[in-house]
């Protein structure tokens, strides 16, 4: 008999509940038990735990957020936290953890595996930057939100003949900005993977104007760096990541473009709206497949790794293969988007 401990770590993403439901239901099929820790590693540290039943996971497939709560903390920031995790893992007779998380989670889970705590990480993050998977839970739902926002912004940008800068999330990668821009018909996309030249963007906007296009939609990822002096002063979280929205890169780009083109520019920061909402069909299915696969791998004795989807199949990669790596944007997608700029 196995007993899994499940928890959610990092930023939330639509589809987490579908994954929790899938882990629980696949476990019950095999007569395994599931304990849910409240608010991620915080719950494991303070032993805030619930026994999961069919009832607990009933009716949650379509709900955003996380019924177990979620937190972004680094348990390795305090040795007492690691001691508490080990103690509570033992106290609850847990066989292994199933952690729904992001890149930081992979690094925490890897370090915990060296402390004798085995786990499997199910990748979820709207940023879609977890190494070892083509897609993470929540990415497609966030793209829907971005594309819908660009649809709405087109009409007001066009009516006022403005430059409309749209800042998406994406701390280190441009998946959201680029795919959102592709789906929403962006006229220019700026992502962290490629250095940008405001002069070039301004020329492009002026060229569009000379062709009779009197507005432009520019999508920028929040992870695009400001000039060094401005970048240094940005508030950081406990992982050393800049706090979301504090870079204000969207405002910086808009100001620069307005100066260079003489065309009025406005900024919309999509922010946490991108992490909300009802998961799309593809996120529900991905989360369900990941949840069931986590239980299957665990029952085959496979653990200490990250699940992924590749060529439509579910794969398992060891922590060693994925830790401290970032899945950057494939630049061919930027070339694709440029055809439509
Ligand atoms: O989940 C990833 C992400 O959405 C990043 O794009 C963003 O920078 C970060 O989360 C913000 O997270 P929080 O403010 O909740 O820690």
XYZ file of C-alpha atoms and ligand atoms in Angstrom:
357
model
C 0.000 0.000 0.000
C 1.314 3.400 -0.953
C 0.503 6.760 0.557
C 1.244 9.867 -1.507
C 1.578 13.377 -0.174
C 0.434 15.977 -2.703
C 1.211 19.690 -2.613
C 1.296 22.713 -4.927
C 4.304 25.003 -5.101
C 5.101 28.290 -6.875
C 2.561 30.461 -8.681
C -0.853 29.025 -9.429
C -1.920 28.027 -12.926
C -5.307 26.943 -14.305
C -5.509 23.146 -14.327
C -3.884 22.460 -10.940
C -7.171 21.150 -9.548
C -7.605 18.834 -12.517
C -4.163 17.386 -11.696
C -5.024 16.993 -7.984
C -8.232 15.194 -8.962
C -6.358 12.912 -11.371
C -3.689 11.972 -8.799
C -6.391 11.212 -6.240
C -8.692 9.228 -8.535
C -5.849 7.194 -10.086
C -4.548 6.440 -6.581
C -7.958 5.322 -5.300
C -8.219 2.926 -8.277
C -5.157 1.143 -6.900
C -6.180 1.452 -3.247
C -3.414 3.960 -2.534
C -3.999 6.782 -0.054
C -3.467 10.473 -0.744
C -2.746 13.210 1.796
C -3.065 16.815 0.671
C -0.780 19.429 2.247
C -2.289 22.889 2.590
C -0.464 25.858 1.030
C 2.395 23.885 -0.463
C 5.614 23.372 1.456
C 4.241 25.636 4.207
C 1.678 22.906 4.977
C 4.330 20.193 4.954
C 6.443 22.245 7.354
C 3.606 22.894 9.823
C 1.942 19.502 9.211
C -1.277 21.040 7.916
C -2.674 18.041 6.127
C -5.998 16.607 4.872
C -6.924 13.088 3.855
C -8.130 13.236 0.257
C -11.296 11.357 -0.659
C -13.477 11.042 -3.757
C -15.634 13.787 -2.220
C -12.704 16.191 -1.709
C -11.864 16.061 -5.398
C -15.408 16.043 -6.704
C -16.494 18.976 -8.900
C -13.038 20.576 -9.162
C -12.046 19.682 -12.747
C -13.019 23.083 -14.124
C -11.974 25.267 -11.184
C -8.955 27.609 -11.425
C -6.628 28.133 -8.439
C -5.889 25.232 -6.092
C -8.218 23.560 -3.571
C -5.111 22.836 -1.474
C -3.760 26.377 -1.691
C -0.253 27.100 -2.938
C 2.832 29.013 -1.790
C 6.172 30.155 -3.104
C 8.691 29.537 -0.340
C 12.200 28.158 -0.353
C 12.295 25.573 2.471
C 16.092 25.447 2.144
C 16.177 29.035 3.391
C 15.926 27.615 6.958
C 17.423 24.263 8.114
C 14.556 23.935 10.627
C 12.129 23.766 7.705
C 13.994 20.818 6.207
C 13.970 19.050 9.579
C 10.205 19.661 9.857
C 9.627 18.341 6.322
C 11.558 15.152 7.088
C 9.733 14.690 10.390
C 6.259 15.226 8.922
C 7.027 13.017 5.926
C 7.859 10.220 8.382
C 5.069 11.002 10.840
C 2.444 10.690 8.090
C 4.019 7.465 6.709
C 4.250 8.961 3.236
C 5.792 6.845 0.478
C 6.587 9.820 -1.766
C 5.536 13.342 -2.647
C 3.727 14.347 -5.819
C 4.442 18.029 -6.220
C 2.643 20.224 -8.714
C 5.157 22.965 -9.431
C 7.560 24.927 -11.559
C 11.331 25.287 -12.082
C 11.968 26.274 -8.470
C 9.976 23.216 -7.397
C 12.240 20.963 -9.474
C 15.245 22.395 -7.688
C 13.599 22.015 -4.227
C 12.454 18.456 -5.043
C 15.935 17.549 -6.280
C 17.526 18.834 -3.080
C 14.886 17.050 -0.984
C 15.632 13.788 -2.818
C 19.201 14.111 -1.518
C 17.687 14.396 1.977
C 15.820 11.111 1.519
C 12.455 12.563 0.411
C 11.453 11.005 -2.934
C 9.063 12.777 -5.302
C 7.664 13.319 -8.765
C 7.084 16.857 -10.080
C 4.080 17.559 -12.304
C 4.983 20.705 -14.283
C 2.582 23.624 -14.034
C 3.401 27.198 -14.878
C 1.844 29.638 -17.278
C 5.435 30.620 -18.201
C 5.912 27.159 -19.843
C 9.622 27.212 -19.038
C 10.060 23.900 -17.171
C 12.792 21.852 -18.788
C 11.758 18.348 -19.878
C 8.289 19.114 -21.202
C 6.870 20.803 -24.277
C 3.928 22.124 -22.272
C 3.174 22.834 -18.629
C -0.280 22.954 -17.086
C -1.794 26.449 -17.351
C 0.111 27.709 -20.386
C -2.727 27.262 -22.868
C -5.309 28.873 -20.613
C -3.056 31.893 -20.120
C -2.609 32.111 -23.901
C -6.391 32.270 -24.329
C -6.478 35.189 -21.895
C -3.668 37.000 -23.722
C -5.199 36.406 -27.170
C -8.625 37.590 -25.950
C -6.991 40.707 -24.475
C -5.218 41.480 -27.764
C -8.557 41.059 -29.579
C -10.083 43.684 -27.270
C -7.127 46.046 -27.488
C -7.094 46.040 -31.308
C -10.289 48.083 -31.587
C -9.320 50.793 -29.100
C -5.761 51.006 -30.516
C -7.194 51.385 -34.002
C -9.846 53.952 -33.000
C -7.252 56.176 -31.283
C -4.420 55.487 -33.746
C -2.146 54.517 -30.863
C 0.715 52.234 -30.066
C -0.612 49.730 -27.545
C 2.086 47.991 -25.504
C 0.886 44.817 -23.791
C 3.050 43.342 -21.016
C 2.601 39.608 -20.432
C 4.097 37.429 -17.699
C 7.136 35.290 -18.459
C 9.888 35.835 -15.937
C 12.757 34.502 -18.003
C 11.206 33.309 -21.223
C 9.009 34.646 -23.984
C 6.579 31.748 -24.469
C 3.557 33.734 -23.299
C 4.448 36.906 -25.205
C 5.350 35.100 -28.416
C 2.555 32.527 -28.559
C 0.027 35.058 -27.220
C 1.259 37.520 -29.858
C 1.002 34.905 -32.598
C -2.544 34.003 -31.581
C -3.635 37.622 -31.100
C -2.018 39.157 -34.199
C 0.710 41.243 -32.516
C 2.594 43.702 -34.730
C 5.868 43.301 -32.807
C 6.993 41.016 -29.976
C 9.853 41.585 -27.526
C 11.090 38.578 -25.521
C 13.944 37.980 -23.062
C 15.692 35.469 -25.353
C 16.489 38.081 -28.033
C 18.104 41.477 -27.416
C 15.852 44.307 -28.531
C 16.451 47.567 -30.322
C 13.788 50.197 -29.682
C 14.989 52.115 -32.738
C 14.230 49.106 -34.927
C 10.781 48.664 -33.325
C 10.058 52.383 -33.881
C 11.085 52.160 -37.555
C 8.753 49.194 -37.959
C 5.853 51.131 -36.443
C 6.543 54.126 -38.722
C 6.683 51.836 -41.735
C 3.319 50.349 -40.772
C 1.942 53.893 -40.559
C 3.258 54.738 -44.012
C 1.399 51.645 -45.285
C -1.847 52.994 -43.803
C -1.790 50.986 -40.522
C -2.385 53.735 -38.018
C -1.976 51.637 -34.869
C 0.407 48.967 -33.590
C 0.120 46.278 -30.925
C 3.473 45.550 -29.269
C 3.701 42.562 -26.911
C 6.535 42.465 -24.367
C 7.370 39.778 -21.813
C 7.828 40.986 -18.221
C 11.245 39.267 -18.158
C 12.731 41.592 -20.776
C 15.535 43.464 -19.039
C 15.597 47.193 -18.386
C 18.877 49.090 -18.755
C 21.300 47.904 -16.022
C 20.949 50.888 -13.662
C 17.140 50.549 -13.534
C 17.290 46.731 -13.367
C 19.451 46.759 -10.227
C 16.902 48.535 -8.029
C 14.042 46.083 -8.623
C 12.589 44.338 -5.556
C 13.346 40.573 -5.430
C 11.494 37.632 -3.842
C 13.156 34.977 -1.660
C 14.386 33.069 -4.712
C 16.028 36.253 -5.998
C 13.429 36.668 -8.766
C 12.258 40.209 -9.523
C 8.775 40.707 -8.056
C 6.210 40.484 -10.860
C 5.088 43.839 -12.251
C 7.894 45.818 -10.561
C 10.106 46.061 -13.632
C 7.384 48.010 -15.423
C 9.086 47.115 -18.685
C 5.833 47.702 -20.587
C 5.841 51.374 -19.488
C 9.517 51.761 -20.334
C 8.976 50.404 -23.862
C 5.892 52.578 -24.430
C 7.697 55.743 -23.341
C 10.632 54.968 -25.631
C 8.427 54.219 -28.622
C 6.337 57.353 -28.116
C 9.498 59.484 -28.120
C 10.958 57.774 -31.181
C 7.798 57.723 -33.299
C 5.823 60.746 -32.119
C 2.797 58.427 -31.901
C 0.861 58.232 -28.623
C 1.587 55.013 -26.731
C -0.315 53.321 -23.896
C 0.516 50.298 -21.740
C -1.623 47.421 -20.486
C -0.056 45.075 -17.928
C -2.039 41.829 -18.043
C -0.560 40.665 -14.718
C -2.268 38.044 -12.572
C -5.360 37.916 -14.800
C -3.246 35.531 -16.901
C -3.096 33.048 -14.019
C -6.850 32.985 -13.451
C -9.910 31.570 -15.124
C -11.337 28.223 -16.080
C -8.717 25.842 -17.522
C -9.039 25.235 -21.242
C -9.864 21.769 -22.525
C -6.202 21.147 -23.404
C -5.035 22.103 -19.888
C -7.690 19.872 -18.294
C -6.587 16.931 -20.436
C -2.863 17.580 -19.896
C -3.377 17.863 -16.121
C -5.440 14.679 -16.085
C -2.795 12.776 -18.065
C 0.014 14.059 -15.836
C -1.882 13.178 -12.628
C -2.638 9.626 -13.737
C 0.898 9.148 -15.115
C 2.450 10.304 -11.818
C 0.619 7.499 -9.999
C 1.529 4.960 -12.700
C 5.239 5.884 -12.618
C 5.220 5.808 -8.816
C 3.644 2.372 -8.751
C 6.377 1.131 -11.116
C 8.912 2.439 -8.598
C 9.892 5.422 -10.772
C 10.420 8.651 -8.874
C 12.805 11.591 -8.432
C 11.931 13.070 -11.768
C 9.786 15.500 -13.725
C 6.878 14.531 -15.971
C 6.647 15.960 -19.438
C 4.749 15.785 -22.684
C 6.808 15.172 -25.857
C 5.504 14.152 -29.283
C 2.090 13.705 -27.640
C 3.360 11.087 -25.167
C 3.944 11.464 -21.433
C 7.595 11.115 -20.469
C 9.632 10.970 -17.258
C 13.002 12.762 -16.945
C 15.277 12.503 -13.940
C 15.800 15.553 -11.712
C 19.471 15.547 -12.758
C 18.406 16.067 -16.388
C 16.093 19.003 -15.656
C 17.331 20.851 -12.583
C 18.735 24.370 -13.056
C 17.766 24.374 -16.725
C 15.363 26.721 -18.463
C 13.315 25.786 -21.495
C 13.819 28.847 -23.694
C 11.681 29.781 -26.667
C 12.456 28.104 -29.953
C 13.475 31.106 -32.078
C 11.837 29.646 -35.194
C 8.516 30.731 -33.648
C 9.742 34.341 -33.570
C 10.604 34.091 -37.260
C 7.103 32.755 -37.846
C 5.548 35.673 -35.953
C 7.690 38.214 -37.883
C 5.951 37.271 -41.137
C 2.855 38.976 -39.702
C 4.478 42.066 -38.154
O 4.193 31.407 -12.339
C 5.169 32.148 -12.996
C 4.858 33.575 -12.863
O 3.596 33.735 -13.405
C 5.856 34.547 -13.474
O 5.608 34.888 -14.802
C 5.730 35.737 -12.567
O 6.874 36.547 -12.614
C 5.538 35.087 -11.251
O 4.795 33.928 -11.505
C 4.846 35.924 -10.210
O 4.549 35.125 -9.106
P 4.201 35.598 -7.646
O 4.125 37.088 -7.645
O 2.887 34.945 -7.354
O 5.288 35.057 -6.774
